[in-house]
Tab-separated table of C-alpha atoms and ligand atoms in Angstrom:
chain	number	residue	atom	x	y	z
N	1	MET	CA	15.919	143.588	115.416
N	2	THR	CA	19.563	142.525	115.236
N	3	ARG	CA	20.195	139.992	112.500
N	4	ARG	CA	22.456	137.016	113.233
N	5	VAL	CA	25.188	136.703	110.598
N	6	ALA	CA	27.577	133.903	109.596
N	7	ILE	CA	30.672	134.784	107.562
N	8	LEU	CA	32.039	132.051	105.290
N	9	ILE	CA	35.715	132.274	104.385
N	10	SER	CA	38.438	130.251	102.684
N	11	GLY	CA	41.528	132.373	103.366
N	12	ARG	CA	42.865	135.571	104.822
N	13	GLY	CA	39.556	137.039	105.954
N	14	SER	CA	40.210	140.762	105.654
N	15	ASN	CA	36.602	141.441	104.613
N	16	MET	CA	35.528	139.273	107.545
N	17	THR	CA	37.557	141.499	109.881
N	18	ALA	CA	35.960	144.633	108.405
N	19	LEU	CA	32.496	143.159	109.018
N	20	ILE	CA	33.343	142.069	112.572
N	21	GLU	CA	34.714	145.529	113.405
N	22	ALA	CA	31.675	147.331	111.970
N	23	ALA	CA	29.246	145.031	113.771
N	24	LYS	CA	30.758	145.974	117.142
N	25	ALA	CA	28.973	149.336	117.001
N	26	ASP	CA	25.884	149.390	119.213
N	27	ALA	CA	23.620	150.746	116.484
N	28	PHE	CA	24.727	148.187	113.869
N	29	PRO	CA	21.717	146.039	112.893
N	30	ALA	CA	23.699	142.779	112.645
N	31	ARG	CA	25.879	140.650	114.895
N	32	ILE	CA	28.522	138.210	113.606
N	33	VAL	CA	27.711	134.994	115.470
N	34	VAL	CA	30.008	132.532	113.696
N	35	VAL	CA	32.796	132.339	111.122
N	36	ILE	CA	33.009	129.141	109.100
N	37	SER	CA	35.928	128.155	106.889
N	38	ASN	CA	35.975	125.316	104.390
N	39	LYS	CA	39.779	125.211	104.735
N	40	PRO	CA	41.453	124.298	108.050
N	41	ASP	CA	44.479	126.541	107.379
N	42	ALA	CA	42.500	129.719	106.602
N	43	ALA	CA	44.295	132.611	108.307
N	44	GLY	CA	40.946	134.283	109.000
N	45	LEU	CA	40.013	131.644	111.601
N	46	ALA	CA	42.570	132.891	114.141
N	47	LYS	CA	41.643	136.516	113.410
N	48	ALA	CA	37.973	135.747	114.128
N	49	ARG	CA	38.817	134.030	117.423
N	50	ASP	CA	41.090	136.946	118.403
N	51	ALA	CA	38.099	139.204	117.826
N	52	GLY	CA	35.986	137.023	120.117
N	53	VAL	CA	33.885	135.391	117.391
N	54	ALA	CA	33.253	131.630	117.281
N	55	ALA	CA	35.192	130.152	114.357
N	56	LEU	CA	35.130	126.631	113.015
N	57	THR	CA	36.072	124.570	109.982
N	58	ILE	CA	33.908	122.339	107.846
N	59	GLU	CA	36.521	120.899	105.528
N	60	SER	CA	35.010	120.738	102.056
N	61	ALA	CA	37.802	118.505	100.729
N	62	ALA	CA	36.588	115.737	103.057
N	63	PHE	CA	33.295	115.656	101.116
N	64	GLY	CA	34.978	115.314	97.713
N	65	LYS	CA	32.547	116.143	94.928
N	66	ASP	CA	29.496	115.611	97.157
N	67	ARG	CA	28.403	119.259	97.462
N	68	GLY	CA	25.055	118.235	98.919
N	69	ALA	CA	26.675	116.452	101.888
N	70	PHE	CA	28.959	119.424	102.580
N	71	GLU	CA	25.997	121.793	102.474
N	72	ALA	CA	23.918	119.570	104.773
N	73	LYS	CA	26.665	119.855	107.391
N	74	LEU	CA	26.958	123.588	106.775
N	75	GLN	CA	23.191	124.040	107.130
N	76	GLN	CA	23.271	122.129	110.421
N	77	VAL	CA	25.891	124.528	111.822
N	78	LEU	CA	23.968	127.554	110.517
N	79	ASP	CA	20.815	126.234	112.221
N	80	GLU	CA	22.692	125.639	115.485
N	81	HIS	CA	23.779	129.293	115.470
N	82	ARG	CA	20.302	130.498	114.375
N	83	VAL	CA	21.808	132.381	111.442
N	84	ASP	CA	19.600	134.881	109.564
N	85	LEU	CA	22.107	136.111	106.961
N	86	ILE	CA	25.250	134.701	105.334
N	87	CYS	CA	28.149	136.872	104.135
N	88	LEU	CA	30.654	135.209	101.820
N	89	GLY	CA	34.112	136.711	102.277
N	90	GLY	CA	36.490	135.118	99.799
N	91	PHE	CA	34.651	131.790	100.130
N	92	MET	CA	36.033	129.827	97.212
N	93	ARG	CA	33.533	127.012	96.843
N	94	LEU	CA	30.481	126.895	94.618
N	95	PHE	CA	27.062	126.062	96.051
N	96	THR	CA	24.320	123.886	94.595
N	97	ALA	CA	21.265	125.694	93.243
N	98	ASP	CA	19.272	124.110	96.108
N	99	PHE	CA	21.410	125.739	98.793
N	100	VAL	CA	21.382	129.104	96.993
N	101	GLN	CA	17.594	128.915	96.661
N	102	ARG	CA	17.195	128.143	100.350
N	103	TRP	CA	19.187	131.309	101.195
N	104	HIS	CA	17.671	133.466	98.461
N	105	GLY	CA	17.740	137.117	99.536
N	106	ARG	CA	19.681	136.205	102.674
N	107	MET	CA	23.208	135.505	101.307
N	108	LEU	CA	25.649	138.238	100.244
N	109	ASN	CA	28.952	138.016	98.376
N	110	ILE	CA	31.672	140.508	97.569
N	111	HIS	CA	33.571	140.372	94.297
N	112	PRO	CA	36.521	142.624	93.402
N	113	SER	CA	35.213	144.083	90.147
N	114	LEU	CA	32.370	146.275	88.988
N	115	LEU	CA	29.993	143.436	88.109
N	116	PRO	CA	28.738	142.356	85.651
N	117	SER	CA	32.252	143.005	84.306
N	118	PHE	CA	34.964	140.488	85.126
N	119	PRO	CA	33.262	137.727	87.140
N	120	GLY	CA	35.142	134.565	88.085
N	121	LEU	CA	38.860	134.123	88.513
N	122	ASP	CA	41.546	136.800	88.131
N	123	PRO	CA	39.204	139.820	87.995
N	124	HIS	CA	42.083	142.288	88.297
N	125	GLY	CA	43.995	140.604	85.462
N	126	GLN	CA	40.808	140.723	83.394
N	127	ALA	CA	40.395	144.442	84.180
N	128	LEU	CA	44.015	145.254	83.260
N	129	ARG	CA	43.831	143.268	80.017
N	130	ALA	CA	40.580	145.057	79.079
N	131	GLY	CA	42.260	148.394	79.786
N	132	VAL	CA	39.399	149.789	81.867
N	133	LYS	CA	40.151	153.095	83.557
N	134	ILE	CA	37.816	152.538	86.502
N	135	SER	CA	37.391	149.297	88.448
N	136	GLY	CA	36.083	148.498	91.899
N	137	ALA	CA	34.116	146.041	93.966
N	138	THR	CA	30.524	144.826	94.183
N	139	VAL	CA	28.412	143.485	97.032
N	140	HIS	CA	25.527	141.421	95.665
N	141	PHE	CA	22.959	138.833	96.666
N	142	VAL	CA	23.990	135.338	95.653
N	143	ILE	CA	22.157	133.521	92.858
N	144	PRO	CA	23.122	130.178	91.291
N	145	GLU	CA	25.252	131.902	88.624
N	146	THR	CA	28.767	132.711	89.914
N	147	ASP	CA	29.534	136.369	90.801
N	148	ALA	CA	26.094	137.517	89.678
N	149	GLY	CA	22.881	138.522	91.421
N	150	PRO	CA	21.090	141.678	92.588
N	151	ILE	CA	23.664	144.392	93.328
N	152	VAL	CA	23.443	146.035	96.755
N	153	MET	CA	26.456	148.357	96.587
N	154	GLN	CA	29.482	149.126	94.442
N	155	GLY	CA	32.618	151.156	95.055
N	156	ALA	CA	34.934	152.399	92.329
N	157	VAL	CA	38.654	153.126	92.115
N	158	THR	CA	40.775	154.497	89.311
N	159	VAL	CA	43.038	152.115	87.386
N	160	HIS	CA	46.543	153.514	86.897
N	161	SER	CA	48.646	152.994	83.780
N	162	ASP	CA	51.413	151.338	85.788
N	163	ASP	CA	49.101	149.137	87.848
N	164	THR	CA	49.886	145.482	88.351
N	165	VAL	CA	47.389	142.898	89.565
N	166	ASP	CA	48.791	143.420	93.072
N	167	THR	CA	48.599	147.221	93.161
N	168	LEU	CA	45.085	147.232	91.711
N	169	ALA	CA	43.966	144.479	94.094
N	170	ALA	CA	45.262	146.482	97.074
N	171	ARG	CA	43.405	149.636	95.970
N	172	VAL	CA	40.175	147.692	95.390
N	173	LEU	CA	40.518	145.854	98.721
N	174	ARG	CA	40.419	149.174	100.610
N	175	ILE	CA	37.096	149.919	98.897
N	176	GLU	CA	35.832	146.384	99.689
N	177	HIS	CA	36.408	147.001	103.387
N	178	ARG	CA	34.301	150.163	103.172
N	179	ILE	CA	31.367	148.886	101.139
N	180	TYR	CA	30.818	145.416	102.637
N	181	PRO	CA	29.940	146.686	106.141
N	182	GLU	CA	27.753	149.411	104.598
N	183	ALA	CA	25.936	146.893	102.394
N	184	LEU	CA	25.364	144.572	105.366
N	185	ARG	CA	24.049	147.529	107.372
N	186	LEU	CA	21.492	148.258	104.639
N	187	VAL	CA	20.410	144.635	104.202
N	188	ALA	CA	20.268	143.782	107.915
N	189	GLY	CA	18.458	147.052	108.568
N	190	GLY	CA	15.716	146.075	106.120
N	191	LEU	CA	16.498	148.928	103.730
N	192	VAL	CA	17.001	146.757	100.639
N	193	ALA	CA	14.204	145.232	98.583
N	194	ILE	CA	14.734	142.937	95.585
N	195	GLU	CA	12.275	143.818	92.827
N	196	ARG	CA	12.396	141.826	89.583
N	197	GLY	CA	16.041	140.908	90.201
N	198	VAL	CA	17.181	144.456	91.043
N	199	CYS	CA	17.872	145.936	94.489
N	200	ARG	CA	15.960	149.041	95.501
N	201	ILE	CA	17.560	150.892	98.413
N	202	ALA	CA	15.366	152.933	100.747
N	203	ALA	CA	16.621	156.435	101.498
N	204	ASP	CA	19.767	156.183	99.402
N	205	ALA	CA	22.038	159.208	99.437
N	206	PHE	CA	24.506	160.168	96.739
N	207	GLY	CA	27.839	161.958	96.822
N	208	ASP	CA	29.633	163.262	93.752
N	209	ASP	CA	28.008	161.525	90.778
N	210	ARG	CA	30.981	162.060	88.467
N	211	LEU	CA	33.946	159.715	88.430
N	212	ILE	CA	36.264	160.386	85.496
N	213	SER	CA	39.546	158.596	84.907
N	214	PRO	CA	42.051	159.674	83.736
N	215	ALA	CA	41.360	163.136	85.102
N	216	THR	CA	42.172	165.472	82.219
N	217	GLY	CA	42.420	168.684	84.171
N	218	GLY	CA	39.710	170.165	81.960
N	219	THR	CA	36.683	172.002	83.259
N	220	PRO	CA	34.076	169.549	84.502
N	221	GLY	CA	30.919	169.676	82.407
S	301	GAR	C1	38.416	139.567	98.217
S	301	GAR	O1	39.121	140.410	97.360
S	301	GAR	C2	37.067	139.199	97.645
S	301	GAR	O2	36.475	140.256	96.935
S	301	GAR	C3	37.428	138.061	96.733
S	301	GAR	O3	38.350	137.296	97.477
S	301	GAR	C4	39.094	138.192	98.312
S	301	GAR	C5	39.067	137.644	99.724
S	301	GAR	O4	39.907	138.408	100.560
S	301	GAR	N1	36.275	137.291	96.352
S	301	GAR	C6	36.085	136.774	95.138
S	301	GAR	O5	36.905	136.857	94.238
S	301	GAR	C7	34.747	136.077	94.941
S	301	GAR	N2	34.568	135.698	93.571
S	301	GAR	P1	39.712	138.380	102.132
S	301	GAR	O6	39.767	136.906	102.542
S	301	GAR	O7	40.892	139.140	102.653
S	301	GAR	O8	38.405	139.016	102.464
């Protein structure tokens, strides 16, 4: 069964584009039925329409601090489009615990760090200040706590000594565009189960299980 997906954005929408492209494949178990932005000037809106996907704005600023009223409107639009799954793609607004509970196990987010490290704002700055040698991105189910929840998939990149926030962000973004469609494929395909707060993936396959940075040139153990 093909799952009906809404993507929520606030800005550029490059993860949205990666999801839309992947979902075009016949065998993909999900279809992107609507893109919703909480900001009228989000660049992703035009990209969604160019790709033939319905795109609309529910301006969160108009609701002020009344998160419940914003979410009631959002839920109405999700119902109208008979949405099964939500993907957050750079959606920069927090939800109430009620809304998160209603979508428990049916709402995914992507965050540009290897969670649980570096949640919240400026993850790449946090990674550079901590001096980690490997960073990456995480696709996870949404829970009330920000940038936390059962992890579906992660992708790692090396951190270079001369990296800036921008160069690291660009390297991580390429990994985001690979793992978000894959994670959605697993979830929409019914291959992910949440057990005691942890995702179990049916039939998972593994590539090279060693990722060492910096590479020393020594003989791998
Ligand atoms: C992405 O890097 C995403 O991981 C991040 O916002 C960016 C959105 O880019 N999300 C978060 O930081 C969530 N805490 P995009 O609009 O081009 O997909």
